[in-house]
Coordinates of C-alpha atoms in Angstrom, one line a residue:
M1 CA 105.3 51.7 103.7
D2 CA 108.1 52.8 106.0
T3 CA 109.6 51.6 109.2
S4 CA 109.6 55.0 110.8
E5 CA 106.7 55.5 113.3
L6 CA 106.0 58.9 111.7
F7 CA 104.9 57.2 108.5
D8 CA 103.2 54.2 110.0
G9 CA 99.7 53.9 108.6
Y10 CA 100.3 56.5 105.9
G11 CA 98.8 54.5 103.0
P12 CA 97.3 53.4 100.9
V13 CA 96.3 56.7 99.3
I14 CA 93.4 57.1 96.9
G15 CA 94.4 59.4 94.0
F16 CA 97.8 61.1 93.5
D17 CA 100.2 61.4 96.4
E18 CA 103.1 63.8 95.8
M19 CA 105.6 61.9 98.1
F20 CA 104.8 58.3 97.6
E21 CA 104.3 56.3 94.4
G22 CA 103.0 52.8 95.3
S23 CA 105.3 51.6 98.0
G24 CA 108.2 53.8 97.0
V25 CA 109.2 57.4 97.6
R26 CA 109.3 59.7 94.6
P27 CA 112.9 60.8 93.8
S28 CA 112.2 64.5 94.6
Y29 CA 111.1 63.6 98.1
E30 CA 113.8 61.1 99.1
Q31 CA 116.0 63.5 101.0
V32 CA 113.0 65.0 102.9
H33 CA 111.8 61.5 103.7
R34 CA 115.2 60.5 105.0
S35 CA 115.4 63.7 107.1
F36 CA 112.1 63.1 108.8
S37 CA 112.8 59.4 109.3
S38 CA 116.2 60.1 110.9
M39 CA 114.8 62.8 113.2
G40 CA 112.1 60.6 114.6
A41 CA 108.6 61.5 115.9
D42 CA 109.7 63.3 119.1
E43 CA 112.2 65.6 117.3
V44 CA 109.8 66.4 114.5
R45 CA 107.0 67.3 116.9
L46 CA 109.4 69.4 119.0
R47 CA 110.3 71.4 116.0
A48 CA 106.7 71.7 114.9
D49 CA 105.7 73.1 118.3
S50 CA 108.6 75.6 118.1
L51 CA 107.4 76.6 114.6
A52 CA 103.9 77.2 115.8
S53 CA 105.1 79.2 118.8
S54 CA 107.3 81.4 116.6
Y55 CA 104.3 82.2 114.4
L56 CA 102.2 83.2 117.4
E57 CA 105.0 85.4 118.8
Q58 CA 105.6 87.1 115.5
G59 CA 102.0 87.9 114.8
V60 CA 101.7 85.8 111.7
T61 CA 97.9 85.6 111.8
F62 CA 94.7 85.5 109.8
G63 CA 91.2 86.7 110.8
V64 CA 88.1 84.6 111.2
E65 CA 84.9 86.4 112.2
G66 CA 87.0 89.2 113.7
E67 CA 89.2 86.9 115.7
E68 CA 93.0 86.8 115.0
R69 CA 94.5 83.4 114.9
P70 CA 98.0 82.1 114.2
F71 CA 98.2 80.9 110.7
P72 CA 98.9 77.1 110.8
L73 CA 102.1 76.1 109.0
D74 CA 102.8 72.5 108.6
I75 CA 106.4 71.4 109.1
A76 CA 106.5 69.1 106.1
P77 CA 107.3 71.1 102.9
R78 CA 105.7 70.5 99.5
L79 CA 108.2 70.0 96.7
I80 CA 107.6 70.7 93.0
E81 CA 109.9 69.4 90.3
P82 CA 111.4 72.0 87.9
E83 CA 109.6 70.5 84.9
D84 CA 106.3 70.6 86.7
W85 CA 106.9 74.2 87.7
D86 CA 107.8 75.2 84.1
H87 CA 104.3 73.9 83.1
V88 CA 102.6 75.9 85.9
E89 CA 104.6 79.1 85.2
Q90 CA 103.8 79.0 81.5
G91 CA 100.2 78.3 82.2
V92 CA 99.7 81.0 84.8
R93 CA 101.5 83.6 82.5
Q94 CA 99.2 82.6 79.6
R95 CA 96.1 82.9 81.7
V96 CA 97.0 86.3 83.1
L97 CA 97.7 87.7 79.6
A98 CA 94.4 86.4 78.2
L99 CA 92.5 87.8 81.1
E100 CA 94.2 91.2 80.6
K101 CA 93.0 91.3 77.0
F102 CA 89.5 90.2 78.1
L103 CA 89.2 93.0 80.6
A104 CA 90.4 95.6 78.1
D105 CA 87.9 94.3 75.6
A106 CA 85.0 93.9 78.0
Y107 CA 85.4 97.5 79.3
G108 CA 86.3 98.8 75.9
P109 CA 85.3 97.9 72.3
G110 CA 83.5 94.6 73.2
E111 CA 84.8 92.7 70.2
L112 CA 84.4 89.4 72.0
F113 CA 80.7 90.0 72.2
A114 CA 80.4 90.8 68.6
D115 CA 82.4 87.7 67.7
G116 CA 80.3 85.4 70.0
V117 CA 83.1 84.3 72.2
V118 CA 81.3 85.1 75.4
P119 CA 77.6 86.2 75.7
R120 CA 77.4 89.9 76.7
D121 CA 74.8 88.9 79.3
T122 CA 77.4 86.7 81.1
V123 CA 79.6 89.7 81.6
V124 CA 77.2 92.5 82.3
T125 CA 75.1 90.5 84.8
S126 CA 78.2 89.8 87.0
P127 CA 77.9 91.7 90.3
H128 CA 81.6 92.7 89.7
Y129 CA 81.1 94.3 86.3
H130 CA 81.2 98.1 86.9
R131 CA 80.1 100.3 84.1
V132 CA 81.5 103.3 85.9
V133 CA 85.0 102.3 84.7
A134 CA 84.1 101.5 81.1
G135 CA 86.5 103.2 78.8
L136 CA 89.0 103.9 81.6
E137 CA 92.5 103.1 80.2
P138 CA 95.2 102.3 82.7
A139 CA 98.5 104.1 82.3
N140 CA 100.6 101.2 80.9
G141 CA 97.7 99.0 79.8
V142 CA 97.9 96.8 82.9
R143 CA 94.8 96.0 84.9
I144 CA 96.0 92.8 86.6
H145 CA 99.1 93.9 88.4
V146 CA 98.8 90.9 90.8
A147 CA 97.1 87.6 90.2
G148 CA 96.6 84.5 92.2
V149 CA 95.5 81.5 90.2
D150 CA 94.2 78.5 92.3
L151 CA 95.4 75.1 91.1
I152 CA 94.9 71.6 92.1
R153 CA 96.5 68.3 91.0
D154 CA 94.0 65.7 89.9
G155 CA 94.1 61.9 90.2
N156 CA 96.7 61.7 87.4
G157 CA 98.9 64.4 89.0
D158 CA 98.0 67.0 86.3
F159 CA 97.7 70.6 87.4
R160 CA 94.2 72.0 86.8
V161 CA 92.9 75.5 87.3
L162 CA 90.2 75.8 90.0
E163 CA 89.6 79.5 89.8
D164 CA 91.2 82.9 89.1
N165 CA 91.8 85.7 91.6
V166 CA 92.5 89.1 90.0
R167 CA 90.7 91.5 92.3
V168 CA 92.8 91.7 95.5
P169 CA 94.4 88.2 95.8
S170 CA 95.7 87.5 99.3
G171 CA 98.2 85.1 100.7
V172 CA 101.7 86.0 99.3
S173 CA 102.8 87.2 102.8
Y174 CA 102.5 83.7 104.0
V175 CA 104.6 82.5 101.2
M176 CA 107.5 84.7 102.3
T177 CA 107.0 84.1 106.1
N178 CA 106.6 80.3 105.6
R179 CA 109.9 80.2 103.8
R180 CA 111.8 82.0 106.5
A181 CA 110.2 79.9 109.3
L182 CA 110.6 76.5 107.7
S183 CA 114.2 77.2 106.7
A184 CA 114.9 77.8 110.4
A185 CA 112.9 74.8 111.5
L186 CA 114.4 72.3 109.0
P187 CA 117.9 73.7 108.3
E188 CA 119.3 70.3 107.3
A189 CA 116.5 69.5 104.9
F190 CA 116.7 73.0 103.5
A191 CA 120.5 72.7 102.9
D192 CA 120.0 69.4 101.1
H193 CA 118.0 71.1 98.3
R194 CA 118.5 73.9 95.8
I195 CA 115.3 75.8 96.2
R196 CA 114.2 78.8 94.1
P197 CA 113.8 81.9 96.3
V198 CA 110.7 83.9 97.1
S199 CA 112.1 86.8 99.0
H200 CA 112.3 89.1 96.0
Y201 CA 108.6 89.2 95.5
S202 CA 108.2 92.6 97.1
Q203 CA 110.8 94.2 94.8
R204 CA 109.2 92.8 91.7
L205 CA 105.8 94.1 92.9
L206 CA 107.2 97.5 93.7
A207 CA 108.9 97.7 90.3
A208 CA 105.6 96.8 88.6
L209 CA 103.7 99.4 90.5
R210 CA 106.2 102.1 89.7
K211 CA 105.9 101.2 86.0
A212 CA 102.2 101.7 86.3
A213 CA 102.5 105.4 87.3
P214 CA 100.6 108.0 85.3
A215 CA 102.4 109.4 82.3
G216 CA 105.0 112.0 83.0
V217 CA 105.7 110.9 86.6
S218 CA 109.3 109.8 86.9
D219 CA 109.5 109.2 90.6
P220 CA 106.0 108.0 91.7
T221 CA 104.8 107.8 95.2
V222 CA 103.3 104.3 95.8
V223 CA 101.1 103.5 98.8
V224 CA 99.3 100.4 100.1
L225 CA 95.7 101.1 100.9
T226 CA 94.3 98.9 103.7
P227 CA 90.8 98.7 105.1
G228 CA 92.5 98.7 108.6
V229 CA 93.5 96.5 111.5
Y230 CA 90.2 94.5 111.6
N231 CA 90.7 93.2 108.1
S232 CA 91.6 89.5 108.0
A233 CA 94.6 90.2 105.7
Y234 CA 95.9 93.1 107.6
F235 CA 99.1 91.2 108.5
E236 CA 99.8 90.9 104.8
H237 CA 99.2 94.6 104.1
T238 CA 101.7 95.6 106.7
L239 CA 104.3 93.2 105.6
L240 CA 104.1 94.2 101.9
A241 CA 104.2 97.9 102.8
R242 CA 107.3 97.4 104.9
T243 CA 109.2 95.2 102.5
M244 CA 108.4 97.5 99.6
G245 CA 109.4 100.5 101.7
V246 CA 106.2 102.4 101.0
E247 CA 103.5 104.0 103.2
L248 CA 100.6 102.0 104.6
V249 CA 97.5 104.1 104.5
E250 CA 93.8 103.9 105.3
G251 CA 91.1 105.8 103.3
R252 CA 91.0 108.6 105.9
D253 CA 94.7 109.3 105.2
L254 CA 93.9 110.2 101.5
V255 CA 92.0 113.0 100.1
C256 CA 91.1 114.1 96.5
R257 CA 91.9 117.6 95.4
S258 CA 91.3 118.9 91.9
G259 CA 91.2 115.4 90.5
R260 CA 94.4 114.3 92.2
V261 CA 94.9 112.0 95.2
M262 CA 96.8 113.5 98.1
M263 CA 98.2 111.9 101.3
R264 CA 97.9 113.6 104.6
T265 CA 101.3 113.8 106.3
T266 CA 102.9 115.8 109.1
Q267 CA 104.4 118.0 106.4
G268 CA 101.0 118.7 104.7
L269 CA 99.4 117.1 101.7
E270 CA 101.6 115.1 99.3
P271 CA 100.6 113.7 95.9
V272 CA 100.1 109.9 95.5
H273 CA 100.5 108.4 92.1
V274 CA 100.0 104.6 92.5
I275 CA 97.6 103.0 95.0
Y276 CA 98.0 99.2 95.6
R277 CA 94.6 98.9 97.1
R278 CA 93.4 96.0 99.3
I279 CA 89.8 97.2 99.5
D280 CA 87.0 95.7 97.5
D281 CA 85.5 97.8 94.7
E282 CA 82.3 98.4 96.5
F283 CA 84.0 100.2 99.4
L284 CA 86.7 102.0 97.4
D285 CA 84.8 105.2 96.4
P286 CA 81.6 106.3 98.2
V287 CA 80.9 108.7 95.4
Q288 CA 80.6 105.9 92.8
F289 CA 79.7 102.8 94.9
R290 CA 78.5 102.4 98.5
P291 CA 77.8 105.9 99.9
D292 CA 78.1 104.5 103.5
S293 CA 81.6 103.3 103.0
A294 CA 83.9 104.6 105.7
L295 CA 86.9 102.9 104.1
G296 CA 87.3 104.4 100.8
V297 CA 88.4 107.7 99.2
P298 CA 85.7 110.0 97.7
G299 CA 86.6 110.9 94.2
I300 CA 89.3 108.3 93.6
I301 CA 87.6 106.9 90.5
N302 CA 87.4 110.4 88.9
A303 CA 91.1 110.9 89.7
A304 CA 91.9 107.6 88.0
R305 CA 89.8 108.5 85.0
A306 CA 91.6 111.8 84.7
G307 CA 94.9 109.9 84.5
H308 CA 96.3 111.3 87.7
V309 CA 96.5 108.1 89.8
T310 CA 96.7 104.4 89.1
I311 CA 94.7 101.9 91.1
A312 CA 96.1 98.5 91.3
N313 CA 94.5 96.1 90.8
A314 CA 92.1 97.9 88.5
V315 CA 88.5 98.5 89.5
G316 CA 86.1 96.1 87.8
N317 CA 88.6 93.2 87.6
G318 CA 86.2 91.0 89.6
V319 CA 84.2 90.2 86.5
A320 CA 87.2 87.9 85.5
D321 CA 86.9 86.2 88.9
D322 CA 83.2 85.2 88.3
K323 CA 83.1 81.4 88.3
L324 CA 80.8 81.6 85.3
L325 CA 83.3 83.5 83.3
Y326 CA 85.9 81.0 84.4
T327 CA 84.2 78.4 82.1
Y328 CA 85.0 80.6 79.1
V329 CA 88.7 81.2 79.9
P330 CA 90.0 78.4 77.6
D331 CA 88.0 80.1 74.7
L332 CA 89.5 83.5 75.7
I333 CA 93.0 82.0 75.4
R334 CA 92.3 80.7 72.0
Y335 CA 90.6 83.9 70.9
Y336 CA 93.1 86.5 72.2
L337 CA 96.4 84.5 72.1
S338 CA 95.7 82.0 69.3
E339 CA 97.1 79.3 71.6
E340 CA 95.7 76.2 73.3
P341 CA 95.4 76.4 77.1
I342 CA 98.5 75.1 78.9
L343 CA 96.6 74.5 82.1
R344 CA 93.2 72.9 81.8
N345 CA 90.1 74.0 83.7
V346 CA 88.2 71.6 86.0
D347 CA 85.3 70.2 84.0
T348 CA 82.4 72.5 84.7
W349 CA 78.7 72.8 83.9
R350 CA 77.0 76.2 83.3
V351 CA 73.8 75.8 85.2
G352 CA 72.3 78.8 83.6
E353 CA 72.2 77.0 80.2
A354 CA 69.0 74.9 80.0
D355 CA 70.6 71.7 78.6
Q356 CA 73.4 71.7 81.1
R357 CA 71.0 72.6 84.0
E358 CA 68.9 69.6 83.2
E359 CA 71.8 67.2 83.5
V360 CA 73.0 68.9 86.7
L361 CA 69.6 68.7 88.3
D362 CA 69.5 64.9 87.5
R363 CA 72.9 64.5 89.2
L364 CA 72.8 66.8 92.2
D365 CA 73.8 64.0 94.5
E366 CA 77.0 63.3 92.4
L367 CA 78.3 66.8 91.8
V368 CA 79.8 69.8 93.6
L369 CA 77.6 73.0 93.3
K370 CA 79.3 76.4 93.7
P371 CA 77.8 79.9 93.8
V372 CA 79.5 81.9 91.0
D373 CA 80.2 84.7 93.5
G374 CA 80.9 82.5 96.6
S375 CA 83.9 82.9 98.9
G376 CA 85.4 81.2 101.9
G377 CA 83.8 77.9 100.8
K378 CA 80.4 79.4 101.7
G379 CA 77.5 78.1 99.8
I380 CA 79.3 75.1 98.3
V381 CA 77.2 71.9 98.3
I382 CA 79.1 68.6 97.9
G383 CA 76.4 66.4 96.5
P384 CA 77.6 63.0 97.8
A385 CA 77.8 64.4 101.4
A386 CA 74.5 66.4 101.3
S387 CA 71.2 65.2 102.8
K388 CA 68.0 65.0 100.9
V389 CA 66.8 68.1 102.5
E390 CA 69.9 70.0 101.5
L391 CA 69.6 68.8 98.0
D392 CA 66.0 69.8 97.8
E393 CA 66.8 73.3 99.0
L394 CA 69.7 73.5 96.5
R395 CA 67.3 72.5 93.7
T396 CA 65.0 75.3 94.6
K397 CA 67.8 77.9 94.7
I398 CA 69.0 76.7 91.3
L399 CA 65.6 77.0 89.7
L400 CA 65.2 80.5 91.2
D401 CA 68.5 81.8 89.9
P402 CA 70.4 79.3 87.6
R403 CA 72.9 81.9 86.5
A404 CA 74.2 82.0 90.1
W405 CA 75.6 78.5 90.0
I406 CA 78.1 76.2 88.4
A407 CA 78.6 72.5 88.9
Q408 CA 81.8 70.4 88.9
P409 CA 82.6 66.8 89.5
V410 CA 84.0 65.8 92.9
I411 CA 87.7 65.8 92.4
S412 CA 90.2 64.1 94.8
L413 CA 92.9 66.7 95.3
S414 CA 96.4 65.4 95.4
T415 CA 97.8 64.6 98.9
V416 CA 101.0 65.6 100.6
P417 CA 102.5 64.3 103.8
T418 CA 101.3 66.4 106.7
L419 CA 102.0 66.2 110.5
V420 CA 98.8 65.5 112.4
E421 CA 98.1 64.0 115.8
D422 CA 98.6 60.4 114.6
G423 CA 101.9 61.1 112.8
I424 CA 102.6 62.0 109.2
R425 CA 99.5 61.4 107.1
P426 CA 98.3 62.3 103.6
R427 CA 96.2 65.4 103.4
H428 CA 94.7 67.2 100.4
V429 CA 96.3 70.4 99.1
D430 CA 95.8 73.1 96.5
L431 CA 98.3 75.7 95.3
R432 CA 98.0 79.5 94.6
P433 CA 100.9 80.8 92.5
F434 CA 101.2 84.6 92.5
A435 CA 101.9 86.5 89.3
V436 CA 103.1 90.1 88.9
H437 CA 102.5 91.9 85.6
D438 CA 104.5 95.0 84.8
G439 CA 103.3 95.6 81.2
D440 CA 106.3 93.9 79.6
D441 CA 106.5 90.6 81.4
V442 CA 104.5 88.4 83.8
F443 CA 106.6 87.2 86.7
V444 CA 105.4 84.1 88.5
L445 CA 106.8 83.7 92.0
P446 CA 108.4 80.2 92.2
G447 CA 106.2 78.3 94.6
G448 CA 103.1 80.1 95.8
L449 CA 100.8 79.3 98.7
T450 CA 100.0 75.7 99.4
R451 CA 96.9 75.3 101.5
V452 CA 96.3 72.0 103.2
A453 CA 93.0 70.6 104.5
L454 CA 94.1 69.3 108.0
P455 CA 91.0 67.2 108.9
E456 CA 91.1 63.7 107.4
G457 CA 89.3 63.4 104.1
E458 CA 88.5 67.1 103.9
L459 CA 88.5 68.6 100.4
I460 CA 88.0 72.2 101.4
V461 CA 91.3 73.8 102.3
N462 CA 90.1 77.1 103.7
S463 CA 91.7 78.3 107.0
S464 CA 88.2 79.0 108.3
R465 CA 87.5 75.3 107.9
G466 CA 90.5 74.2 109.8
G467 CA 93.0 74.3 107.0
G468 CA 96.7 75.3 107.2
S469 CA 99.6 76.0 104.9
K470 CA 102.9 74.6 103.7
D471 CA 106.1 76.0 102.4
T472 CA 106.3 75.2 98.7
W473 CA 109.7 74.4 97.5
V474 CA 110.3 74.7 93.7
L475 CA 113.4 72.8 93.1
A476 CA 116.1 74.4 90.9
R477 CA 117.9 72.6 88.1
P478 CA 121.6 72.0 88.5
S479 CA 122.1 74.2 85.4
D480 CA 120.2 77.1 87.0
P481 CA 122.4 80.0 88.3
E482 CA 123.2 80.0 91.9
D483 CA 120.9 82.1 94.1
E484 CA 122.8 85.1 95.3
G485 CA 121.3 84.6 98.8
E486 CA 117.7 84.8 99.7
V487 CA 116.8 87.6 102.1
A488 CA 113.8 86.3 104.1
P489 CA 111.4 88.6 106.1
S490 CA 112.8 89.6 109.4
A491 CA 112.2 87.6 112.5
S492 CA 109.4 90.0 113.5
P493 CA 107.6 90.6 110.3
V494 CA 105.2 93.2 111.7
A495 CA 107.6 95.0 114.0
G496 CA 107.8 98.7 113.5
I497 CA 104.7 99.0 111.3
S498 CA 102.3 101.6 112.4
Q499 CA 98.6 101.1 112.3
S500 CA 98.3 103.9 109.8
A501 CA 100.7 105.8 107.7
G502 CA 99.2 109.2 108.1
P503 CA 97.9 111.1 111.1
A504 CA 94.6 109.2 110.8
L505 CA 91.9 111.8 111.6
D506 CA 89.1 110.9 114.0
M507 CA 86.5 111.7 111.3
E508 CA 83.1 111.4 112.8
G509 CA 83.7 109.7 116.1
A510 CA 82.5 106.4 117.6
D511 CA 79.8 105.7 115.0
I512 CA 82.3 105.9 112.2
H513 CA 84.7 103.7 114.1
V514 CA 82.0 101.0 114.6
Q515 CA 81.1 101.2 110.9
E516 CA 84.8 100.8 109.9
Q517 CA 85.1 97.7 112.1
E518 CA 82.1 96.1 110.5
Q519 CA 83.2 97.0 106.9
Q520 CA 86.8 95.9 107.5
Q521 CA 85.6 92.5 108.6
Q522 CA 83.7 92.1 105.3
Q523 CA 87.0 92.5 103.4
G524 CA 90.0 90.3 102.9
R525 CA 87.9 87.2 102.0
D526 CA 90.1 86.2 99.1
L527 CA 92.4 83.9 101.0
E528 CA 89.4 81.9 102.1
E529 CA 88.2 81.3 98.5
T530 CA 88.6 77.7 97.1
S531 CA 88.2 74.5 96.7
C532 CA 86.7 71.2 96.3

């Protein structure tokens, strides 16, 4: 396919490869291909080693079972053509708007139930449907302030939606740090392309959070609420707080007084108006949810209901992440927006429905079975790779609780050139674009997080399964206005960030500290969720 030793043995590729088409290089990748070929294997590996070392030194990490590891960044970028990105951007925006309307309806009048769009039981049996927030109206009508929509490209190169993440989607920090790191590692390739910037994400997010402030608050105080240093996404929490210029707080730094949320500072208590929380619903308010939570703020739900604080993303959004509800999203788009879906779902069987369950049980060895509330790739059974014992156990689980499962065909995710031990080889990828909704517009960050399955043939891209990431370059059109200059995160993205924004009281001593560690490690799973 190419005389360069880096690409020896690259093909043939089964399915859709994003760099190569047959024996030729796709036009969008020609310059990247030339750059790597001209550098040669030794130079590329030298730069890749330097890239990995810089991430380790800067603390760009993720957590796996309580252990912090450098986040693997591949040196070969992923490129997306402007026309393809237009399609993704429009589809993600459409999906966010439809899910906004769904959540408002599901926690409000319930018209979709009366009209038979979605069975009421599908929603109310979701473990993430919380009656405690029924009727709670957000200040500017926004519940999904931040969304991460996981996409794949199928064998035809078409983008398909794999799942929605509108609870506490993680990963945008790696989008920003990947860009800074790769532009330094491949300056010549970066200079050869006009690439749409990602560094302005934090400003867009802060503007959206400020617009979500309670009525009558002209200069709101915004904070980022983290579970703490043991959370697998803590690096992201610190980076976002710093780049937005707001305080990073833990639950013990906040207190509710007379229906309002206050932050402990060295100057005393100060009011908080918008909380960008990175804590799961179940740990957010021990009064309403888990009484043993050492991470949350007692009374925060009542403060939100009183209209004195905005919680972003809204409590209860997880019902829209339920993989069973996912199967109804195309119908929700038609119902609420009177439009056809721009991005198609992956074909999916609802195992809870008797006729579909019968077909699935007959084809267990051909399909992928997923728990509707699964995360981190846990619980997924890939039928063709499963043993008879595993399939028999799966059959028993399905019959015991069919609502807990969906089934999908095995899809060969698109491949992108990736540097591995043997050279540059095709590896499967997905894409998580991030969207910010401010009540007037849905901004979709150009690019998003590309996750890559590094083991050969692997379809699950989770970092806990040996996956890594790529910098995603959305190419700009010649007619697009020139970027005024992208400001990437600083060379030390976590430098100067304190472990906690407030004085962080000791609370109840060592027992509480141990409980916090255990509960923090249960959080931050979202980046691990996907794909097959």
